[in-house]
Coordinates of C-alpha atoms in Angstrom, one line a residue:
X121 CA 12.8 -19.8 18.9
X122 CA 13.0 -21.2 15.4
X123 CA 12.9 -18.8 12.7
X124 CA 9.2 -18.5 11.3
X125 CA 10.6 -17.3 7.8
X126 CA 11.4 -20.9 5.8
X127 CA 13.0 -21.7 2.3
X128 CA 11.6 -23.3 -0.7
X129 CA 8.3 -23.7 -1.5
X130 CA 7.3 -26.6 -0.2
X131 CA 8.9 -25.6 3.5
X132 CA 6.9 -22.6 2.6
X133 CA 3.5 -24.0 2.5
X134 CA 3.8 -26.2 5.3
X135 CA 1.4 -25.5 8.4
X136 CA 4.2 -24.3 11.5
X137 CA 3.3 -23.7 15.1
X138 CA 5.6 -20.5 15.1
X139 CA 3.9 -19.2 11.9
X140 CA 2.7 -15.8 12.0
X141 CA -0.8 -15.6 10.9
X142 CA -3.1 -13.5 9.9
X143 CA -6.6 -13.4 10.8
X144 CA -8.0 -10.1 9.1
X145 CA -6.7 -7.5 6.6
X146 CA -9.1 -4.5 6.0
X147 CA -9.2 -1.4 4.5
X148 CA -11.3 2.0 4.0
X149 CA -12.5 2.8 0.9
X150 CA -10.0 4.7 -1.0
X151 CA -10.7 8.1 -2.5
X152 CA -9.3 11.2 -4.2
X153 CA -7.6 13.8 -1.9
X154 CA -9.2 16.9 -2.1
X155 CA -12.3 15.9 -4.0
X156 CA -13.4 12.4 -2.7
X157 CA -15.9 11.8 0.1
X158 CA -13.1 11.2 2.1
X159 CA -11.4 14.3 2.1
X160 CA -12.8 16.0 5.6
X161 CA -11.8 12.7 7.3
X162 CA -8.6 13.0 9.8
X163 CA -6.4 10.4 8.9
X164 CA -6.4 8.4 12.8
X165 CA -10.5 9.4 11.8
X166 CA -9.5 6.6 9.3
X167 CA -7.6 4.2 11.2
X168 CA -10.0 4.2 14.2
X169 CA -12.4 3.0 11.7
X170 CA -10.4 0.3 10.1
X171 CA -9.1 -0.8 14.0
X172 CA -13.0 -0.7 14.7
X173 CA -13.5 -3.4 11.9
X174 CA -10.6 -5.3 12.7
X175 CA -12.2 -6.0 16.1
X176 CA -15.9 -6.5 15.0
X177 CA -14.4 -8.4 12.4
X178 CA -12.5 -10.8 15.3
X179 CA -15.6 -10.9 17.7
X180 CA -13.8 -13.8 19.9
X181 CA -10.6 -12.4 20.2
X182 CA -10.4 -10.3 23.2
X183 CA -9.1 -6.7 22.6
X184 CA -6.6 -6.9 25.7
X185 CA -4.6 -9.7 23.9
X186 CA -3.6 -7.6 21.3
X187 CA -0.1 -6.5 23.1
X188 CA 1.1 -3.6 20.2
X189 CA 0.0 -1.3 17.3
X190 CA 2.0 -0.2 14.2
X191 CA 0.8 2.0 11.9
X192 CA 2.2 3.6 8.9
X193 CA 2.0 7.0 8.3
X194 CA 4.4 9.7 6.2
X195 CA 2.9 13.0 6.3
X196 CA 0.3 13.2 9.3
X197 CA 1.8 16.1 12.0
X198 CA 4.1 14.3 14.8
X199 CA 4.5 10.9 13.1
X200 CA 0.6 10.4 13.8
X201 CA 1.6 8.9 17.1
X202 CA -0.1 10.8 19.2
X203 CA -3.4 10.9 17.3
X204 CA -2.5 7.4 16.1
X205 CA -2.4 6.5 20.2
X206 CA -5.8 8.5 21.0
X207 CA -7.7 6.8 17.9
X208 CA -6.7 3.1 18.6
X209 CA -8.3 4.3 22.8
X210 CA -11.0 6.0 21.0
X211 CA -12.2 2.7 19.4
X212 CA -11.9 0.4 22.8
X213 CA -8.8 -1.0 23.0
X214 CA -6.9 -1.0 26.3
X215 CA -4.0 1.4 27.6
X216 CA -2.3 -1.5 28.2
X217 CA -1.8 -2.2 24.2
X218 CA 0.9 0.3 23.0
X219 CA 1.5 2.0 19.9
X220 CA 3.9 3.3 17.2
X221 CA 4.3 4.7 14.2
X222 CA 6.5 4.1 11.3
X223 CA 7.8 5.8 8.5
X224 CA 9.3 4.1 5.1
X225 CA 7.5 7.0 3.1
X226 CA 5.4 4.6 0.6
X227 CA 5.9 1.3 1.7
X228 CA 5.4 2.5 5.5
X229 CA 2.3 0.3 5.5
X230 CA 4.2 -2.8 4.2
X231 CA 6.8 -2.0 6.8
X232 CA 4.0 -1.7 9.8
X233 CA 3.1 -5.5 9.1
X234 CA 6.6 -6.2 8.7
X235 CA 7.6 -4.9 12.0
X236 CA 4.7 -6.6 13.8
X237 CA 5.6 -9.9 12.4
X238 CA 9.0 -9.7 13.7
X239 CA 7.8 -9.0 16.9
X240 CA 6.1 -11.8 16.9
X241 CA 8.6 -14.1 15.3
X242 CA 11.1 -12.6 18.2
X243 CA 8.6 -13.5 21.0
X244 CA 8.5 -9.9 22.3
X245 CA 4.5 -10.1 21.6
X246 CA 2.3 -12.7 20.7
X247 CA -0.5 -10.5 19.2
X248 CA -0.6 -7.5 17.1
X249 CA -2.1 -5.3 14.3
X250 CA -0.1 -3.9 11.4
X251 CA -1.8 -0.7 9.7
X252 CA -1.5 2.3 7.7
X253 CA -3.1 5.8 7.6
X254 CA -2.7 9.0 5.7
X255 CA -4.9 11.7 4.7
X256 CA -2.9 13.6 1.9
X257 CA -5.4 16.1 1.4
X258 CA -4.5 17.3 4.7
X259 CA -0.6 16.8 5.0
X260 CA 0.4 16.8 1.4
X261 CA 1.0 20.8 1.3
X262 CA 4.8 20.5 1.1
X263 CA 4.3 18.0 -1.6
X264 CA 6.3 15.5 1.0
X265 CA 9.2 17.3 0.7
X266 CA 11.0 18.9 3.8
X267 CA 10.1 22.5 4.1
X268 CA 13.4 23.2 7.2
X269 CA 16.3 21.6 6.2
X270 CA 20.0 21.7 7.2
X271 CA 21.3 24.0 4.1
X272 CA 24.5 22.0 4.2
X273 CA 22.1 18.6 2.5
X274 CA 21.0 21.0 -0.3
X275 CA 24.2 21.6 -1.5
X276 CA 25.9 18.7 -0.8
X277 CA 28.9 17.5 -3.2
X278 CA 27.2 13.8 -2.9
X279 CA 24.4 13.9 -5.9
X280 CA 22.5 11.4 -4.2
X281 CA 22.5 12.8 -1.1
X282 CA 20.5 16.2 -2.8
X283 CA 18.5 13.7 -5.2
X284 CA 16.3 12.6 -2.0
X285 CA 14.2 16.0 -2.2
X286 CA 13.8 15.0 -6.0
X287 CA 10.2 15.4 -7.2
X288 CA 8.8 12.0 -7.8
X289 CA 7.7 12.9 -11.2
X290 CA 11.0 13.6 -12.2
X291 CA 12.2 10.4 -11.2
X292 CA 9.5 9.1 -13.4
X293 CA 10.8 10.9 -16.6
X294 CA 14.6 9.6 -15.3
X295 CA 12.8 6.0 -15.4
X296 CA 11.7 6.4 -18.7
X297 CA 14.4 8.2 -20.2
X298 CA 17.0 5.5 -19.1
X299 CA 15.0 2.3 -19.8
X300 CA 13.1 3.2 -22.5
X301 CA 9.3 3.4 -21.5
X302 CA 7.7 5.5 -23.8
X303 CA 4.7 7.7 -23.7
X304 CA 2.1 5.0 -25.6
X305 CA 2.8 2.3 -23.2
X306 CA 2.4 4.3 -19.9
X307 CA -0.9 5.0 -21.4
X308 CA -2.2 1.8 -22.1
X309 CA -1.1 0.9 -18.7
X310 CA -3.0 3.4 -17.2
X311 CA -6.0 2.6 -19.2
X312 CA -5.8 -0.9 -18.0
X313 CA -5.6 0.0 -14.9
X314 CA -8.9 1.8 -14.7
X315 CA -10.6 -1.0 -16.5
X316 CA -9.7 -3.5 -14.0
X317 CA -10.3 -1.9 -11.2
X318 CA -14.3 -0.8 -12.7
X319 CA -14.4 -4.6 -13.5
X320 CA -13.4 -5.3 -9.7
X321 CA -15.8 -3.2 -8.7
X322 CA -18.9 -4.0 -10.9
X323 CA -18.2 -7.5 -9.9
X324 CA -18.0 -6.9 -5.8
X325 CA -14.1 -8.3 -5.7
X326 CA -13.6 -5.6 -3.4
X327 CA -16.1 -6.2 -1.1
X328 CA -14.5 -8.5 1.3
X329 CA -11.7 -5.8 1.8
X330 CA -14.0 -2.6 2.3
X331 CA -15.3 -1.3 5.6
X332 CA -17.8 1.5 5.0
X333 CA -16.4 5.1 6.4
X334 CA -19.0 7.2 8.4
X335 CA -17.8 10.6 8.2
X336 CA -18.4 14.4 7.3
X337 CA -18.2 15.5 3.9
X338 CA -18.3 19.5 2.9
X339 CA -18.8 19.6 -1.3
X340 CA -17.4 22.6 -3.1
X341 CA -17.1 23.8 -6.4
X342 CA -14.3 24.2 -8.7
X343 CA -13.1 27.5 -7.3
X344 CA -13.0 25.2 -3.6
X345 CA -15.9 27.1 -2.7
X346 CA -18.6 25.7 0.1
X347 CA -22.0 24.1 -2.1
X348 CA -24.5 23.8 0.4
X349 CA -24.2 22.1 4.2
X350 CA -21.9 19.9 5.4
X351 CA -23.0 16.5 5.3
X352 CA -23.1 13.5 6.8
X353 CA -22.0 10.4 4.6
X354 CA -21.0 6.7 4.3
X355 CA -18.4 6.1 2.0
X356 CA -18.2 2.6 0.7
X357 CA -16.5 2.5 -2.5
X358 CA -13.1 3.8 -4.5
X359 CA -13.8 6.9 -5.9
X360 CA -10.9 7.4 -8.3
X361 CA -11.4 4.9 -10.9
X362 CA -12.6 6.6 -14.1
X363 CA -14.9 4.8 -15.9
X364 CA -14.7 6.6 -18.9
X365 CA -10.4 6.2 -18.9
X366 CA -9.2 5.5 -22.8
X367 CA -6.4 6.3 -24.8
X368 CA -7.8 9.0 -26.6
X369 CA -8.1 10.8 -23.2
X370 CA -4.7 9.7 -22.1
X371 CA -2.8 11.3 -24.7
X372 CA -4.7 14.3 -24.5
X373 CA -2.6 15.1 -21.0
X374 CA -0.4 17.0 -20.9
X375 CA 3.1 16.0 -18.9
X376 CA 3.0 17.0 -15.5
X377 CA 6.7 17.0 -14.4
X378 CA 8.6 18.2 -17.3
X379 CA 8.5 19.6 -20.7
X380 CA 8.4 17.1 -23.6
X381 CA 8.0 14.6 -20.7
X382 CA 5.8 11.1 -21.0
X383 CA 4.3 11.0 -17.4
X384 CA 1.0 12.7 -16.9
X385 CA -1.7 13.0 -14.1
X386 CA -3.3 10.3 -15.7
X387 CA -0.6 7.7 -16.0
X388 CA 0.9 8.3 -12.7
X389 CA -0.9 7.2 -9.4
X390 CA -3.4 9.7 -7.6
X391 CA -2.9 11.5 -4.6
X392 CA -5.9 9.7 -2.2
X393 CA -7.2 9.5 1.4
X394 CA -7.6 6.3 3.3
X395 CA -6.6 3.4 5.7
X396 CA -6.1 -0.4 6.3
X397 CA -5.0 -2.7 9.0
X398 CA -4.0 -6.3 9.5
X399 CA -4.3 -8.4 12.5
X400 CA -1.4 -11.0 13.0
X401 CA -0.6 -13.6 15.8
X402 CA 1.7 -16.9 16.1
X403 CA -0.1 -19.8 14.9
X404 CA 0.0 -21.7 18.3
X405 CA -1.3 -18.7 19.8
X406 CA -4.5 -19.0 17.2
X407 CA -4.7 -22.5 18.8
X408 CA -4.7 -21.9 22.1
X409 CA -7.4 -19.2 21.7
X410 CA -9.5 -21.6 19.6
X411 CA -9.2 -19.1 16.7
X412 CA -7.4 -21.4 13.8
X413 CA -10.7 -21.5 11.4
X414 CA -10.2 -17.8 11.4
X415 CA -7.0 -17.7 9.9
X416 CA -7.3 -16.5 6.1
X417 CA -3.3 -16.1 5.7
X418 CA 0.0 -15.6 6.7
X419 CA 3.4 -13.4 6.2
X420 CA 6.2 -15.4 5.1
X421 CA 9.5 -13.1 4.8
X422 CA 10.2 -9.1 3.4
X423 CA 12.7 -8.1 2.6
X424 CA 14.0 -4.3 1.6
X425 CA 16.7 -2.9 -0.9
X426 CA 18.3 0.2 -1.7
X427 CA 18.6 2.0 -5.0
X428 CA 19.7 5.8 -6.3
X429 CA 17.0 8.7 -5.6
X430 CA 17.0 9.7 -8.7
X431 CA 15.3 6.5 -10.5
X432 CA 13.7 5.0 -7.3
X433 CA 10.8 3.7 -9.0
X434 CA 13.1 0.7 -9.7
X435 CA 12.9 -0.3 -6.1
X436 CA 10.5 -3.3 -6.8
X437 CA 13.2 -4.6 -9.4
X438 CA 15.6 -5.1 -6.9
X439 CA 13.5 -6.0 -3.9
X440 CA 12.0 -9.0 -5.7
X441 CA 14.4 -11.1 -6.4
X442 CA 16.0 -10.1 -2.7
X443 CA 12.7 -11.6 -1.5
X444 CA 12.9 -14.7 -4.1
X445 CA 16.1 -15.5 -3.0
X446 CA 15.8 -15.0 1.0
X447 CA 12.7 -17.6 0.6
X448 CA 14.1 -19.4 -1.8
X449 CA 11.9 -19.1 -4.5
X450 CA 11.6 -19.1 -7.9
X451 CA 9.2 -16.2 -9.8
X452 CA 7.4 -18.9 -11.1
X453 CA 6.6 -20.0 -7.9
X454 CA 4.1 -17.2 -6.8
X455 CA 0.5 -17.3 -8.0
X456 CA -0.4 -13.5 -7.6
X457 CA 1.9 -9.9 -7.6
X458 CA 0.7 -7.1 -6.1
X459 CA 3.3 -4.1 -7.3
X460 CA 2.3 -0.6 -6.5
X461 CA 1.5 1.5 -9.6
X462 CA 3.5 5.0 -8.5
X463 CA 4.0 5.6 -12.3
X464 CA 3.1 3.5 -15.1
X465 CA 6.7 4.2 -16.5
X466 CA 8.6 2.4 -13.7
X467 CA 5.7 -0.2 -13.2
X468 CA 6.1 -1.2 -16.9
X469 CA 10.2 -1.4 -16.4
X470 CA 9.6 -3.6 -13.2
X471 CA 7.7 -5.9 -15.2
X472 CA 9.7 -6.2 -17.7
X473 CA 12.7 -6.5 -15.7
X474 CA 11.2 -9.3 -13.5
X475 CA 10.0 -11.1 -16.6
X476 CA 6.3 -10.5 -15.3
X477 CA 4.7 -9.6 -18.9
X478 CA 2.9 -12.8 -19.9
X479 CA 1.7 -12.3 -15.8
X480 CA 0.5 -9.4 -16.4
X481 CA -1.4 -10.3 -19.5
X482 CA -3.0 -13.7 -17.7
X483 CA -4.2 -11.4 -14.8
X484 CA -1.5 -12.3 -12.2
X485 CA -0.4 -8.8 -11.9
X486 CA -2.3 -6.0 -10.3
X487 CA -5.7 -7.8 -11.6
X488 CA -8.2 -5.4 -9.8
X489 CA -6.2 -2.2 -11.1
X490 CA -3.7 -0.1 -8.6
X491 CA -2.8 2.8 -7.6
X492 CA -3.2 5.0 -11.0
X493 CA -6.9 3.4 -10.8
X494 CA -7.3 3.4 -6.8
X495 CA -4.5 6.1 -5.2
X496 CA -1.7 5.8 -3.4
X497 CA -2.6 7.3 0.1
X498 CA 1.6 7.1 1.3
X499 CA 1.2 5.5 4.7
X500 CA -1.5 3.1 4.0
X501 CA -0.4 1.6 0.4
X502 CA 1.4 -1.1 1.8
X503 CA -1.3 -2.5 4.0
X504 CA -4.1 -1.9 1.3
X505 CA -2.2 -3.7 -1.3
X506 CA -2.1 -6.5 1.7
X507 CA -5.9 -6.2 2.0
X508 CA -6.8 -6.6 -1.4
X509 CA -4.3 -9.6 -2.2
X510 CA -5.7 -12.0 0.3
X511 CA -8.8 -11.9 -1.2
X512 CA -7.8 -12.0 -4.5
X513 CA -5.6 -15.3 -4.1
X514 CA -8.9 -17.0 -2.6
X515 CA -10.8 -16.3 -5.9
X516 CA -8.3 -16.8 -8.3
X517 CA -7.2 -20.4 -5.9
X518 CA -3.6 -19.0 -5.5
X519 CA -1.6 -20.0 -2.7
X520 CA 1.3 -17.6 -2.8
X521 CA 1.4 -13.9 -3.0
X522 CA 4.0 -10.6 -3.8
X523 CA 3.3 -6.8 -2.5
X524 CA 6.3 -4.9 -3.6
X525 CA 6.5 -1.4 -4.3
X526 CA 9.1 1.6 -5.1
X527 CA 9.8 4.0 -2.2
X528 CA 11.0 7.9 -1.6
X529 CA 14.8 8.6 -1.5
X530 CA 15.4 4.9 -3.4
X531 CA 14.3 2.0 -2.4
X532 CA 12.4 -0.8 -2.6
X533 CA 10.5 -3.4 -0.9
X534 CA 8.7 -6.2 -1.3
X535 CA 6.8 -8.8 0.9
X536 CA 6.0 -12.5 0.6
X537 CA 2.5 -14.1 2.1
X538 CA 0.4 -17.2 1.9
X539 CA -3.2 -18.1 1.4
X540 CA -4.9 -20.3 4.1

């Protein structure tokens, strides 16, 4: 079978029968854990909503052709694969479509749609959904680190073997200790940020990507005490951007991770609730199912690096040109970059590393705001940031697009795809 991921850009862009397409990539809203109007949602709650979508939003495919399931997840209690499983049965798809989960802690999404193009590119299925799903306000009591560990890890003589359990801020501060981000520029970041992502949304950019949630919602007060009944609710929008975000606010934050340190709650990404999934098949499949005008996209190569725990917000600086040079492409050769905002300090040094300033500044970079402005719900980030990219290339006219992002224990990865 030849090999669906090609070389250059002009291989790249060329319509393939062994191409593997995509014909939907959707998402929940995305809101804050704990506060949001997502916060009483279980996370497979979430994906069966977004796997609900994917099939209204593919009303001549026929459910029993999609052969497998891969969701991202990091947190949820037993991978999420058994509540994963009972969600996707839930919605109407057939026991005869299996199911896994994966776990790349924040690009587990990314990884999901990875996985499911390979199997595809490999022939082992022909049809196949690549999702995410996490509900941190109800899994992130440990703060994602291990609460039973073998003791022998903890004190280990190998420093990067006991830098995995590092808190993620204080890889932050290591970011912008050892590359020189300081304080004033995380801030504007963030600001930025916000102000994208309130333009995106005043303007309906998100639309396209956004299934409404129907769900239960309980409010409470500041204390976390009950106000009033339990309701129910649609949630259709991001609840995290802050309208109101400026600098003067910014530096009035304290830092969050360490004394005299530069990364705040408000220039690092939120905790957040939410899902998305993305619906994938070979291109002669498409064909034969009379499905080709459907086709809005399609993956072209990932590819994943390894960095030390202690700084792994680098991750995207090393994955990206990995990915360039595996496609054979040059940086000036993709229209849009989609790079997940864990912290504005090792956001800012991947730019700057990958020579992606002047990108940033003509709205090629992260133009509808990210994850400081939207959250970072763990398992789904990677298929969100897939969800909002697609639509994004259409308006701007872009034909090629990057989602990269930093991962847990050092790493990165990053992901190529193409507008159709």
């Amino acid at each position: 079978m030849a090999n669906p991921v090609r070389k250059g850009l002009s291989n790249i862009l060329k319509k393939e029968a062994n191409d593997i397409v995509i014909l939907s990539s959707l998402r929940t809203p995305i809101t804050r854990s704990y506060k949001g109007h997502l916060k009483d949602a279980y996370p497979e709650e979430l994906l069966a909503t977004v796997l609900r979508a994917t099939l209204d939003a593919n009303p001549n495919l026929d459910p029993a052709l999609i052969q497998d399931v891969g969701v991202g997840v990091v947190l949820s209690e037993l991978g999420g694969s058994k509540a994963g499983r009972m969600a996707m049965n839930h919605i109407g798809m057939p026991t005869t479509t299996s199911f896994y989960t994966v776990n790349r802690a924040c690009s587990s999404g990314l990884s999901a749609i990875t996985n499911v193009s390979h199997q595809i590119a490999m022939g082992m299925i022909n049809v196949g959904i690549g999702a995410g799903m996490e509900s941190m306000t109800r899994n992130y009591g440990s703060k994602a680190i291990p609460t039973v560990l073998w003791p022998e890890l903890k004190k280990s003589e190998v420093k990067d073997a006991r830098d995995c359990i590092m808190p993620m801020g204080l890889t932050s501060e290591n970011v912008a200790e050892r590359y020189g981000v300081n304080r004033a520029d995380q801030d504007a970041f963030a600001v930025a940020s916000h102000q994208k992502a309130l333009k995106a949304q005043q303007e309906g950019w998100f639309d396209k990507e956004i299934v409404p949630v129907h769900t239960q919602y309980q409010e409470v007060d500041k204390k976390g005490e009950k106000v009033g009944d339990v309701q129910q609710v649609t949630v259709t929008k991001d609840d995290g951007i802050r309208a109101n975000a400026s600098i003067e606010g910014m530096q009035k934050l304290k830092p969050a991770f360490k004394e005299n340190g530069t990364s705040t709650a408000g220039n690092s990404s939120q905790i957040s609730d939410g899902a998305a999934a993305t619906l994938l098949m070979r291109r002669s499949t498409a064909t034969e199912l009379g499905l080709t005008s459907s086709i809005i996209g399609r993956w072209a190569g990932t590819q994943v690096a390894g960095c030390r725990p202690d700084e792994m917000g680098i991750g995207p600086a090393i994955a990206i040109p990995k990915l360039l040079e595996y496609t054979g492409l040059k940086t000036e050769d993709v229209g849009l970059w989609e790079i997940n905002e864990a912290f504005a300090s090792q956001a800012i040094y991947c730019l700057r590393e990958l020579g992606l300033e002047k990108r940033l500044e003509e709205g090629r970079v992260n133009p509808k705001g990210g994850a400081i402005a939207l959250g970072h719900p763990l398992g789904a980030t990677g298929a969100r940031m897939l969800a909002g990219l697609l639509p994004e290339m259409e308006r701007q006219g872009l034909e090629t697009g990057v989602v990269s992002m930093c991962i847990g224990t050092g790493m990165g990865m990053a992901g190529l795809f193409v507008r159709e």
